[in-house]
PDB file of N, CA, C and O in Angstrom, chain B, residues numbered from 101:
ATOM      1  N   MET B 101     -12.371  10.309  14.181  1.00  0.00           N
ATOM      2  CA  MET B 101     -11.204   9.561  14.586  1.00  0.00           C
ATOM      3  C   MET B 101      -9.935  10.133  13.965  1.00  0.00           C
ATOM      4  O   MET B 101      -8.865  10.055  14.568  1.00  0.00           O
ATOM      5  N   GLU B 102     -10.040  10.700  12.779  1.00  0.00           N
ATOM      6  CA  GLU B 102      -8.837  11.225  12.135  1.00  0.00           C
ATOM      7  C   GLU B 102      -8.203  12.339  12.953  1.00  0.00           C
ATOM      8  O   GLU B 102      -6.980  12.475  12.979  1.00  0.00           O
ATOM      9  N   ARG B 103      -9.035  13.141  13.623  1.00  0.00           N
ATOM     10  CA  ARG B 103      -8.480  14.226  14.444  1.00  0.00           C
ATOM     11  C   ARG B 103      -7.781  13.694  15.685  1.00  0.00           C
ATOM     12  O   ARG B 103      -6.815  14.298  16.154  1.00  0.00           O
ATOM     13  N   LEU B 104      -8.249  12.580  16.224  1.00  0.00           N
ATOM     14  CA  LEU B 104      -7.637  12.000  17.422  1.00  0.00           C
ATOM     15  C   LEU B 104      -6.446  11.118  17.108  1.00  0.00           C
ATOM     16  O   LEU B 104      -5.588  10.912  17.965  1.00  0.00           O
ATOM     17  N   ARG B 105      -6.380  10.595  15.898  1.00  0.00           N
ATOM     18  CA  ARG B 105      -5.342   9.619  15.554  1.00  0.00           C
ATOM     19  C   ARG B 105      -3.915  10.090  15.872  1.00  0.00           C
ATOM     20  O   ARG B 105      -3.125   9.287  16.369  1.00  0.00           O
ATOM     21  N   PRO B 106      -3.549  11.346  15.609  1.00  0.00           N
ATOM     22  CA  PRO B 106      -2.170  11.741  15.957  1.00  0.00           C
ATOM     23  C   PRO B 106      -1.848  11.635  17.445  1.00  0.00           C
ATOM     24  O   PRO B 106      -0.680  11.503  17.812  1.00  0.00           O
ATOM     25  N   ARG B 107      -2.860  11.689  18.304  1.00  0.00           N
ATOM     26  CA  ARG B 107      -2.627  11.594  19.741  1.00  0.00           C
ATOM     27  C   ARG B 107      -2.619  10.155  20.232  1.00  0.00           C
ATOM     28  O   ARG B 107      -2.141   9.885  21.333  1.00  0.00           O
ATOM     29  N   MET B 108      -3.142   9.223  19.433  1.00  0.00           N
ATOM     30  CA  MET B 108      -3.183   7.813  19.814  1.00  0.00           C
ATOM     31  C   MET B 108      -1.948   7.099  19.273  1.00  0.00           C
ATOM     32  O   MET B 108      -1.509   7.388  18.160  1.00  0.00           O
ATOM     33  N   PRO B 109      -1.390   6.184  20.030  1.00  0.00           N
ATOM     34  CA  PRO B 109      -0.194   5.481  19.566  1.00  0.00           C
ATOM     35  C   PRO B 109      -0.492   4.520  18.419  1.00  0.00           C
ATOM     36  O   PRO B 109      -1.357   3.650  18.517  1.00  0.00           O
ATOM     37  N   GLU B 110       0.246   4.703  17.338  1.00  0.00           N
ATOM     38  CA  GLU B 110       0.100   3.819  16.182  1.00  0.00           C
ATOM     39  C   GLU B 110       0.664   2.444  16.517  1.00  0.00           C
ATOM     40  O   GLU B 110       1.678   2.336  17.208  1.00  0.00           O
ATOM     41  N   GLY B 111       0.021   1.417  16.037  1.00  0.00           N
ATOM     42  CA  GLY B 111       0.450   0.062  16.304  1.00  0.00           C
ATOM     43  C   GLY B 111      -0.205  -0.536  17.531  1.00  0.00           C
ATOM     44  O   GLY B 111      -0.202  -1.755  17.702  1.00  0.00           O
ATOM     45  N   ILE B 112      -0.762   0.297  18.381  1.00  0.00           N
ATOM     46  CA  ILE B 112      -1.464  -0.188  19.563  1.00  0.00           C
ATOM     47  C   ILE B 112      -2.953   0.109  19.417  1.00  0.00           C
ATOM     48  O   ILE B 112      -3.785  -0.791  19.531  1.00  0.00           O
ATOM     49  N   CYS B 113      -3.285   1.370  19.165  1.00  0.00           N
ATOM     50  CA  CYS B 113      -4.685   1.765  19.014  1.00  0.00           C
ATOM     51  C   CYS B 113      -5.159   1.680  17.570  1.00  0.00           C
ATOM     52  O   CYS B 113      -6.340   1.445  17.317  1.00  0.00           O
ATOM     53  N   TRP B 114      -4.257   1.866  16.633  1.00  0.00           N
ATOM     54  CA  TRP B 114      -4.655   1.831  15.223  1.00  0.00           C
ATOM     55  C   TRP B 114      -3.485   1.431  14.346  1.00  0.00           C
ATOM     56  O   TRP B 114      -2.323   1.584  14.724  1.00  0.00           O
ATOM     57  N   VAL B 115      -3.812   0.915  13.162  1.00  0.00           N
ATOM     58  CA  VAL B 115      -2.809   0.503  12.190  1.00  0.00           C
ATOM     59  C   VAL B 115      -3.301   0.934  10.816  1.00  0.00           C
ATOM     60  O   VAL B 115      -4.444   0.662  10.450  1.00  0.00           O
ATOM     61  N   LYS B 116      -2.455   1.595  10.064  1.00  0.00           N
ATOM     62  CA  LYS B 116      -2.811   1.994   8.713  1.00  0.00           C
ATOM     63  C   LYS B 116      -2.373   0.895   7.754  1.00  0.00           C
ATOM     64  O   LYS B 116      -1.180   0.640   7.589  1.00  0.00           O
ATOM     65  N   LEU B 117      -3.354   0.245   7.121  1.00  0.00           N
ATOM     66  CA  LEU B 117      -3.057  -0.870   6.229  1.00  0.00           C
ATOM     67  C   LEU B 117      -2.628  -0.396   4.847  1.00  0.00           C
ATOM     68  O   LEU B 117      -1.715  -0.964   4.247  1.00  0.00           O
ATOM     69  N   ASN B 118      -3.284   0.641   4.344  1.00  0.00           N
ATOM     70  CA  ASN B 118      -2.912   1.250   3.069  1.00  0.00           C
ATOM     71  C   ASN B 118      -3.431   2.685   3.074  1.00  0.00           C
ATOM     72  O   ASN B 118      -3.857   3.178   4.118  1.00  0.00           O
ATOM     73  N   SER B 119      -3.404   3.351   1.948  1.00  0.00           N
ATOM     74  CA  SER B 119      -3.783   4.763   1.914  1.00  0.00           C
ATOM     75  C   SER B 119      -5.261   4.995   2.210  1.00  0.00           C
ATOM     76  O   SER B 119      -5.656   6.127   2.490  1.00  0.00           O
ATOM     77  N   ARG B 120      -6.079   3.962   2.156  1.00  0.00           N
ATOM     78  CA  ARG B 120      -7.509   4.128   2.353  1.00  0.00           C
ATOM     79  C   ARG B 120      -8.069   3.368   3.545  1.00  0.00           C
ATOM     80  O   ARG B 120      -9.241   3.539   3.879  1.00  0.00           O
ATOM     81  N   THR B 121      -7.266   2.535   4.196  1.00  0.00           N
ATOM     82  CA  THR B 121      -7.783   1.662   5.243  1.00  0.00           C
ATOM     83  C   THR B 121      -7.006   1.829   6.536  1.00  0.00           C
ATOM     84  O   THR B 121      -5.781   1.714   6.564  1.00  0.00           O
ATOM     85  N   VAL B 122      -7.741   2.102   7.608  1.00  0.00           N
ATOM     86  CA  VAL B 122      -7.169   2.178   8.946  1.00  0.00           C
ATOM     87  C   VAL B 122      -7.974   1.231   9.822  1.00  0.00           C
ATOM     88  O   VAL B 122      -9.204   1.287   9.833  1.00  0.00           O
ATOM     89  N   ARG B 123      -7.291   0.364  10.554  1.00  0.00           N
ATOM     90  CA  ARG B 123      -7.943  -0.565  11.480  1.00  0.00           C
ATOM     91  C   ARG B 123      -7.718  -0.070  12.904  1.00  0.00           C
ATOM     92  O   ARG B 123      -6.615   0.338  13.266  1.00  0.00           O
ATOM     93  N   TYR B 124      -8.774  -0.112  13.700  1.00  0.00           N
ATOM     94  CA  TYR B 124      -8.714   0.333  15.082  1.00  0.00           C
ATOM     95  C   TYR B 124      -8.889  -0.844  16.026  1.00  0.00           C
ATOM     96  O   TYR B 124      -9.673  -1.753  15.752  1.00  0.00           O
ATOM     97  N   ASN B 125      -8.162  -0.830  17.140  1.00  0.00           N
ATOM     98  CA  ASN B 125      -8.290  -1.820  18.193  1.00  0.00           C
ATOM     99  C   ASN B 125      -9.201  -1.211  19.259  1.00  0.00           C
ATOM    100  O   ASN B 125      -8.784  -0.323  20.003  1.00  0.00           O
ATOM    101  N   LEU B 126     -10.439  -1.687  19.331  1.00  0.00           N
ATOM    102  CA  LEU B 126     -11.416  -1.084  20.231  1.00  0.00           C
ATOM    103  C   LEU B 126     -11.028  -1.218  21.699  1.00  0.00           C
ATOM    104  O   LEU B 126     -11.250  -0.292  22.479  1.00  0.00           O
ATOM    105  N   ASP B 127     -10.454  -2.353  22.088  1.00  0.00           N
ATOM    106  CA  ASP B 127     -10.020  -2.515  23.481  1.00  0.00           C
ATOM    107  C   ASP B 127      -8.953  -1.482  23.839  1.00  0.00           C
ATOM    108  O   ASP B 127      -9.000  -0.874  24.908  1.00  0.00           O
ATOM    109  N   ALA B 128      -7.999  -1.292  22.939  1.00  0.00           N
ATOM    110  CA  ALA B 128      -6.932  -0.315  23.186  1.00  0.00           C
ATOM    111  C   ALA B 128      -7.473   1.103  23.194  1.00  0.00           C
ATOM    112  O   ALA B 128      -7.016   1.929  23.984  1.00  0.00           O
ATOM    113  N   LEU B 129      -8.433   1.402  22.335  1.00  0.00           N
ATOM    114  CA  LEU B 129      -9.030   2.739  22.314  1.00  0.00           C
ATOM    115  C   LEU B 129      -9.750   3.048  23.616  1.00  0.00           C
ATOM    116  O   LEU B 129      -9.648   4.160  24.135  1.00  0.00           O
ATOM    117  N   GLU B 130     -10.481   2.068  24.146  1.00  0.00           N
ATOM    118  CA  GLU B 130     -11.159   2.270  25.417  1.00  0.00           C
ATOM    119  C   GLU B 130     -10.160   2.527  26.541  1.00  0.00           C
ATOM    120  O   GLU B 130     -10.351   3.430  27.355  1.00  0.00           O
ATOM    121  N   LEU B 131      -9.103   1.734  26.580  1.00  0.00           N
ATOM    122  CA  LEU B 131      -8.065   1.940  27.604  1.00  0.00           C
ATOM    123  C   LEU B 131      -7.392   3.290  27.447  1.00  0.00           C
ATOM    124  O   LEU B 131      -7.131   3.974  28.436  1.00  0.00           O
ATOM    125  N   TRP B 132      -7.107   3.680  26.206  1.00  0.00           N
ATOM    126  CA  TRP B 132      -6.467   4.962  25.944  1.00  0.00           C
ATOM    127  C   TRP B 132      -7.339   6.102  26.458  1.00  0.00           C
ATOM    128  O   TRP B 132      -6.836   7.041  27.074  1.00  0.00           O
ATOM    129  N   ALA B 133      -8.645   6.025  26.206  1.00  0.00           N
ATOM    130  CA  ALA B 133      -9.563   7.069  26.655  1.00  0.00           C
ATOM    131  C   ALA B 133      -9.625   7.126  28.178  1.00  0.00           C
ATOM    132  O   ALA B 133      -9.695   8.214  28.751  1.00  0.00           O
ATOM    133  N   GLU B 134      -9.599   5.978  28.837  1.00  0.00           N
ATOM    134  CA  GLU B 134      -9.651   5.928  30.299  1.00  0.00           C
ATOM    135  C   GLU B 134      -8.363   6.439  30.934  1.00  0.00           C
ATOM    136  O   GLU B 134      -8.407   6.994  32.032  1.00  0.00           O
ATOM    137  N   CYS B 135      -7.225   6.269  30.279  1.00  0.00           N
ATOM    138  CA  CYS B 135      -5.916   6.556  30.868  1.00  0.00           C
ATOM    139  C   CYS B 135      -5.333   7.891  30.410  1.00  0.00           C
ATOM    140  O   CYS B 135      -4.129   8.099  30.554  1.00  0.00           O
ATOM    141  N   GLN B 136      -6.121   8.785  29.876  1.00  0.00           N
ATOM    142  CA  GLN B 136      -5.613  10.038  29.335  1.00  0.00           C
ATOM    143  C   GLN B 136      -4.748  10.818  30.314  1.00  0.00           C
ATOM    144  O   GLN B 136      -3.738  11.389  29.904  1.00  0.00           O
ATOM    145  N   GLY B 137      -5.105  10.861  31.580  1.00  0.00           N
ATOM    146  CA  GLY B 137      -4.350  11.667  32.524  1.00  0.00           C
ATOM    147  C   GLY B 137      -3.250  10.926  33.252  1.00  0.00           C
ATOM    148  O   GLY B 137      -2.556  11.521  34.077  1.00  0.00           O
ATOM    149  N   SER B 138      -3.071   9.659  32.976  1.00  0.00           N
ATOM    150  CA  SER B 138      -2.121   8.865  33.746  1.00  0.00           C
ATOM    151  C   SER B 138      -1.229   8.016  32.839  1.00  0.00           C
ATOM    152  O   SER B 138      -1.626   6.925  32.429  1.00  0.00           O
ATOM    153  N   PRO B 139      -0.033   8.506  32.523  1.00  0.00           N
ATOM    154  CA  PRO B 139       0.865   7.751  31.656  1.00  0.00           C
ATOM    155  C   PRO B 139       1.302   6.411  32.252  1.00  0.00           C
ATOM    156  O   PRO B 139       1.531   5.456  31.510  1.00  0.00           O
ATOM    157  N   ASP B 140       1.420   6.329  33.564  1.00  0.00           N
ATOM    158  CA  ASP B 140       1.836   5.068  34.191  1.00  0.00           C
ATOM    159  C   ASP B 140       0.776   3.987  34.024  1.00  0.00           C
ATOM    160  O   ASP B 140       1.097   2.832  33.744  1.00  0.00           O
ATOM    161  N   VAL B 141      -0.480   4.363  34.196  1.00  0.00           N
ATOM    162  CA  VAL B 141      -1.574   3.412  34.016  1.00  0.00           C
ATOM    163  C   VAL B 141      -1.643   2.983  32.557  1.00  0.00           C
ATOM    164  O   VAL B 141      -1.880   1.811  32.265  1.00  0.00           O
ATOM    165  N   TRP B 142      -1.435   3.931  31.633  1.00  0.00           N
ATOM    166  CA  TRP B 142      -1.457   3.609  30.205  1.00  0.00           C
ATOM    167  C   TRP B 142      -0.340   2.631  29.863  1.00  0.00           C
ATOM    168  O   TRP B 142      -0.568   1.683  29.112  1.00  0.00           O
ATOM    169  N   ALA B 143       0.856   2.838  30.394  1.00  0.00           N
ATOM    170  CA  ALA B 143       1.975   1.944  30.111  1.00  0.00           C
ATOM    171  C   ALA B 143       1.679   0.534  30.609  1.00  0.00           C
ATOM    172  O   ALA B 143       1.994  -0.440  29.927  1.00  0.00           O
ATOM    173  N   ALA B 144       1.082   0.415  31.781  1.00  0.00           N
ATOM    174  CA  ALA B 144       0.717  -0.900  32.304  1.00  0.00           C
ATOM    175  C   ALA B 144      -0.368  -1.545  31.437  1.00  0.00           C
ATOM    176  O   ALA B 144      -0.337  -2.752  31.194  1.00  0.00           O
ATOM    177  N   ALA B 145      -1.313  -0.750  30.977  1.00  0.00           N
ATOM    178  CA  ALA B 145      -2.384  -1.271  30.126  1.00  0.00           C
ATOM    179  C   ALA B 145      -1.831  -1.762  28.787  1.00  0.00           C
ATOM    180  O   ALA B 145      -2.281  -2.783  28.268  1.00  0.00           O
ATOM    181  N   VAL B 146      -0.865  -1.045  28.232  1.00  0.00           N
ATOM    182  CA  VAL B 146      -0.252  -1.455  26.967  1.00  0.00           C
ATOM    183  C   VAL B 146       0.476  -2.783  27.140  1.00  0.00           C
ATOM    184  O   VAL B 146       0.378  -3.658  26.280  1.00  0.00           O
ATOM    185  N   GLU B 147       1.194  -2.938  28.226  1.00  0.00           N
ATOM    186  CA  GLU B 147       1.881  -4.207  28.481  1.00  0.00           C
ATOM    187  C   GLU B 147       0.885  -5.349  28.618  1.00  0.00           C
ATOM    188  O   GLU B 147       1.136  -6.454  28.136  1.00  0.00           O
ATOM    189  N   GLU B 148      -0.238  -5.093  29.270  1.00  0.00           N
ATOM    190  CA  GLU B 148      -1.277  -6.117  29.406  1.00  0.00           C
ATOM    191  C   GLU B 148      -1.856  -6.484  28.043  1.00  0.00           C
ATOM    192  O   GLU B 148      -2.079  -7.662  27.768  1.00  0.00           O
ATOM    193  N   LEU B 149      -2.104  -5.488  27.184  1.00  0.00           N
ATOM    194  CA  LEU B 149      -2.609  -5.761  25.832  1.00  0.00           C
ATOM    195  C   LEU B 149      -1.613  -6.592  25.031  1.00  0.00           C
ATOM    196  O   LEU B 149      -1.997  -7.528  24.330  1.00  0.00           O
ATOM    197  N   ARG B 150      -0.345  -6.250  25.139  1.00  0.00           N
ATOM    198  CA  ARG B 150       0.684  -7.012  24.419  1.00  0.00           C
ATOM    199  C   ARG B 150       0.764  -8.446  24.931  1.00  0.00           C
ATOM    200  O   ARG B 150       0.947  -9.375  24.144  1.00  0.00           O
ATOM    201  N   ALA B 151       0.628  -8.633  26.238  1.00  0.00           N
ATOM    202  CA  ALA B 151       0.656  -9.985  26.804  1.00  0.00           C
ATOM    203  C   ALA B 151      -0.551 -10.796  26.331  1.00  0.00           C
ATOM    204  O   ALA B 151      -0.425 -11.980  26.017  1.00  0.00           O
ATOM    205  N   GLN B 152      -1.715 -10.158  26.282  1.00  0.00           N
ATOM    206  CA  GLN B 152      -2.910 -10.848  25.799  1.00  0.00           C
ATOM    207  C   GLN B 152      -2.753 -11.232  24.329  1.00  0.00           C
ATOM    208  O   GLN B 152      -3.123 -12.337  23.932  1.00  0.00           O
ATOM    209  N   ARG B 153      -2.209 -10.330  23.530  1.00  0.00           N
ATOM    210  CA  ARG B 153      -2.012 -10.616  22.110  1.00  0.00           C
ATOM    211  C   ARG B 153      -1.020 -11.757  21.931  1.00  0.00           C
ATOM    212  O   ARG B 153      -1.233 -12.637  21.096  1.00  0.00           O
ATOM    213  N   ALA B 154       0.057 -11.753  22.701  1.00  0.00           N
ATOM    214  CA  ALA B 154       1.061 -12.816  22.614  1.00  0.00           C
ATOM    215  C   ALA B 154       0.467 -14.150  23.041  1.00  0.00           C
ATOM    216  O   ALA B 154       0.792 -15.184  22.456  1.00  0.00           O
ATOM    217  N   ALA B 155      -0.396 -14.145  24.048  1.00  0.00           N
ATOM    218  CA  ALA B 155      -1.025 -15.380  24.503  1.00  0.00           C
ATOM    219  C   ALA B 155      -1.966 -15.935  23.441  1.00  0.00           C
ATOM    220  O   ALA B 155      -2.047 -17.148  23.253  1.00  0.00           O
ATOM    221  N   ARG B 156      -2.682 -15.044  22.743  1.00  0.00           N
ATOM    222  CA  ARG B 156      -3.569 -15.500  21.673  1.00  0.00           C
ATOM    223  C   ARG B 156      -2.797 -16.107  20.519  1.00  0.00           C
ATOM    224  O   ARG B 156      -3.213 -17.103  19.927  1.00  0.00           O
ATOM    225  N   VAL B 157      -1.665 -15.493  20.208  1.00  0.00           N
ATOM    226  CA  VAL B 157      -0.849 -15.981  19.095  1.00  0.00           C
ATOM    227  C   VAL B 157      -0.034 -17.198  19.507  1.00  0.00           C
ATOM    228  O   VAL B 157       0.356 -18.010  18.667  1.00  0.00           O
ATOM    229  N   GLY B 158       0.222 -17.320  20.815  1.00  0.00           N
ATOM    230  CA  GLY B 158       0.999 -18.445  21.306  1.00  0.00           C
ATOM    231  C   GLY B 158       2.478 -18.142  21.427  1.00  0.00           C
ATOM    232  O   GLY B 158       3.314 -19.046  21.411  1.00  0.00           O
ATOM    233  N   VAL B 159       2.797 -16.851  21.550  1.00  0.00           N
ATOM    234  CA  VAL B 159       4.194 -16.433  21.651  1.00  0.00           C
ATOM    235  C   VAL B 159       4.410 -15.853  23.043  1.00  0.00           C
ATOM    236  O   VAL B 159       4.063 -14.700  23.303  1.00  0.00           O
ATOM    237  N   LEU B 160       4.979 -16.646  23.928  1.00  0.00           N
ATOM    238  CA  LEU B 160       5.289 -16.135  25.265  1.00  0.00           C
ATOM    239  C   LEU B 160       6.663 -16.486  25.669  1.00  0.00           C
ATOM    240  O   LEU B 160       7.092 -16.134  26.768  1.00  0.00           O
TER     241      LEU B 160
END
């Protein structure tokens, strides 16, 4: 994963908590892998992930 991390968007696919801990969002990673050749599809998927996260938190 460390080799792929620079290509994945931080804050969506992964978050570095401290110097030793990185958390990955598996749903976002799956979408990222599926959308490699299509930036438009990836942008729509990111918006959907953000909407789902906001709905879970209760911020809409």
